[in-house]
Amino acid sequence: MSRSRIVVFGATGSIGRSTLDVIARHPERFEAFALTAHAQVGRLFELCEQFRPRYAVMSREADADELRARLTQAGCPTEVLQGAQALVELAEHSEVDTVMAAIVGAAGLLPTLAAAQAGKRVLLANKEALVLSGQLFMNAVAQNGARLLPIDSEHNAVFQSLPHTFGRELGASGVRRIMLTASGGPFRTAPLDSLDAVTPEQACAHPNWVMGRKISVDSATMMNKGLEVIEAHWLFGAPAELIDVVIHPQSVIHSMVEYVDGSVIAQLGNPDMRTPIAHALAYPERIDAGVRSLDLFEIAKLTFEPADLVRFPCLSLAYQALRAGGAAAAVLNAANEEAVTAFLDGRLGFMQIADVIAATLERAGDSPVESVEAILETDGRARAIASSEILSRQP
Ligand code: NAD
Ligand code: MG
């Protein structure tokens, strides 16, 4: 069996490192062909020494120069490239078969889309790219014979709970609805009036998952679940009314599919991203992911509650954007990225994140999203509006 050659976009991140952990367990199956990072030279250097990929990419020239010098000195043959265009070229590289899309935010759009257009096997963690480009991305997958496999634990669980023959026709498969589970994040039971004073450190302390800072804040506001509702819409061809959100604080059931005969199929496991990553890397086979067995006696209880939309206005905003269609999801995503950055920088209060997004959605209006240029233009315009909304709220 020839080894699968993999590009890991965002190799230094939480998903990137979990991916490399699984790859390292199966050197006979997988080869890390290229590793990329934004600015973490030290971390990417260590990963290059360990995995000795053909290529490494840094966003900026100075970081690329530093990485190149360190690798040369260490006798590592990895070739260092620089910039966004290098990411696109690697996504399209003829020797690459699999692309792990694990850059955070809209920055991942172009390389992820390029992988779909090149007909690769695309392992999608970068949900923002799909939220932004929705139809365009799904068309690129269909028209170029790409294989799209969801890494987001909920969508991977839904994928595993759907029939193997599923072709994005829920009705034809007898699906009644999709139930996305959500932990509810760190503030599920905190007094409502304490949320204004939440700090970035509190918001990033997720009860069940260790993740990058942006997605951790998204989990605390539940915008993460909102983005996931939109992601499920595109991945599974599901209208908003067939996607329900269920708060399940233990994060053991990763999501469920209900069928018309009353059957509910769920995927369970310990909350460890190496499970969906290994599933997608080896699909349709199964490989060891290094994840410990699920101890049901230790867990003892699985509980469920509805999502409180007063506490989590971001979830309503995402449903609203999905129902509005057009550019609304792209605007929602851009405003959220700006607001989360401002919150992490101490320029915006936690509960103001939703206010900024709502105001941006109202002001942005609709705009075309039929081409990648139009999407990037919409994204830029929404960010400018969101920035002005953030400024106007500064303490
Ligand atoms: P992270 O912040 O830990 O890592 C992000 C990676 O992207 C890093 O390698 C960073 O260097 C790179 N990056 C950041 N900005 C970049 C830019 N402008 N250009 C190029 N590279 C850039 O994030 P994460 O938690 O690993 O999440 C990555 C993606 O996976 C996100 O879209 C997130 O929503 C999704 N996801 C993460 C988890 C999780 O458990 N962490 C679960 C589900 C989905
Ligand atoms: Mg998720």
CSV table of C-alpha atoms and ligand atoms in Angstrom, one decimal, residues 10-17 36-40 59 87 102-105 107 125-128 152-153 209-213 215 224 273, ligand 1:
chain,number,residue,atom,x,y,z
A,10,GLY,CA,-2.3,24.9,10.7
A,11,ALA,CA,0.1,22.2,11.9
A,12,THR,CA,1.0,24.1,15.0
A,13,GLY,CA,-2.6,24.5,16.2
A,14,SER,CA,-4.7,22.3,18.4
A,15,ILE,CA,-6.2,20.3,15.4
A,16,GLY,CA,-2.9,20.3,13.6
A,17,ARG,CA,-1.0,18.8,16.5
A,36,THR,CA,2.2,25.1,7.7
A,37,ALA,CA,1.9,27.7,10.5
A,38,HIS,CA,1.2,31.4,10.8
A,39,ALA,CA,3.9,32.8,13.1
A,40,GLN,CA,5.0,30.0,15.5
A,59,SER,CA,3.0,33.5,6.6
A,87,LEU,CA,-0.6,27.4,0.7
A,102,ALA,CA,-7.0,23.3,10.1
A,103,ILE,CA,-6.2,27.0,9.8
A,104,VAL,CA,-8.5,29.1,12.0
A,105,GLY,CA,-10.9,31.6,10.4
A,107,ALA,CA,-7.6,32.9,6.4
A,125,ALA,CA,-11.8,21.4,10.5
A,126,ASN,CA,-11.8,25.0,9.2
A,127,LYS,CA,-15.6,25.5,9.6
A,128,GLU,CA,-15.3,29.3,8.9
A,152,ASP,CA,-15.7,18.9,13.5
A,153,SER,CA,-16.7,16.3,16.1
A,209,TRP,CA,-12.1,20.3,25.2
A,210,VAL,CA,-8.6,22.0,24.9
A,211,MET,CA,-8.8,24.1,21.7
A,212,GLY,CA,-7.4,27.3,20.1
A,213,ARG,CA,-8.4,30.6,21.7
A,215,ILE,CA,-12.9,28.5,18.9
A,224,ASN,CA,-19.4,27.9,17.6
A,273,MET,CA,-10.4,15.2,18.5
B,1,NAD,P1,-5.5,27.1,16.7
B,1,NAD,O1,-5.6,28.5,17.0
B,1,NAD,O2,-5.0,26.2,17.8
B,1,NAD,O3,-4.6,26.8,15.4
B,1,NAD,C1,-4.7,27.6,14.3
B,1,NAD,C2,-3.6,27.2,13.3
B,1,NAD,O4,-3.9,28.1,12.1
B,1,NAD,C3,-2.2,27.5,13.7
B,1,NAD,O5,-1.4,26.5,13.2
B,1,NAD,C4,-1.9,28.8,13.1
B,1,NAD,O6,-0.5,29.0,12.9
B,1,NAD,C5,-2.7,28.8,11.8
B,1,NAD,N1,-3.1,30.1,11.4
B,1,NAD,C6,-3.7,31.1,12.1
B,1,NAD,N2,-3.9,32.2,11.4
B,1,NAD,C7,-3.4,32.0,10.2
B,1,NAD,C8,-3.2,32.7,9.0
B,1,NAD,N3,-3.7,34.0,8.9
B,1,NAD,N4,-2.6,32.2,7.9
B,1,NAD,C9,-2.1,30.9,8.0
B,1,NAD,N5,-2.2,30.1,9.1
B,1,NAD,C10,-2.8,30.6,10.2
B,1,NAD,O7,-6.9,26.6,16.2
B,1,NAD,P2,-7.6,25.2,16.4
B,1,NAD,O8,-8.3,25.1,17.7
B,1,NAD,O9,-6.7,24.1,16.0
B,1,NAD,O10,-8.8,25.3,15.2
B,1,NAD,C11,-8.5,25.2,13.9
B,1,NAD,C12,-9.8,25.1,13.1
B,1,NAD,O11,-10.4,23.9,13.4
B,1,NAD,C13,-10.8,26.2,13.4
B,1,NAD,O12,-11.5,26.6,12.3
B,1,NAD,C14,-11.7,25.6,14.4
B,1,NAD,O13,-13.0,26.1,14.4
B,1,NAD,C15,-11.7,24.2,13.9
B,1,NAD,N6,-12.0,23.2,15.0
B,1,NAD,C16,-11.2,23.1,16.1
B,1,NAD,C17,-11.5,22.1,17.1
B,1,NAD,C18,-10.6,21.9,18.2
B,1,NAD,O14,-10.9,21.0,19.1
B,1,NAD,N7,-9.6,22.7,18.4
B,1,NAD,C19,-12.7,21.4,17.0
B,1,NAD,C20,-13.5,21.5,15.8
B,1,NAD,C21,-13.2,22.4,14.9
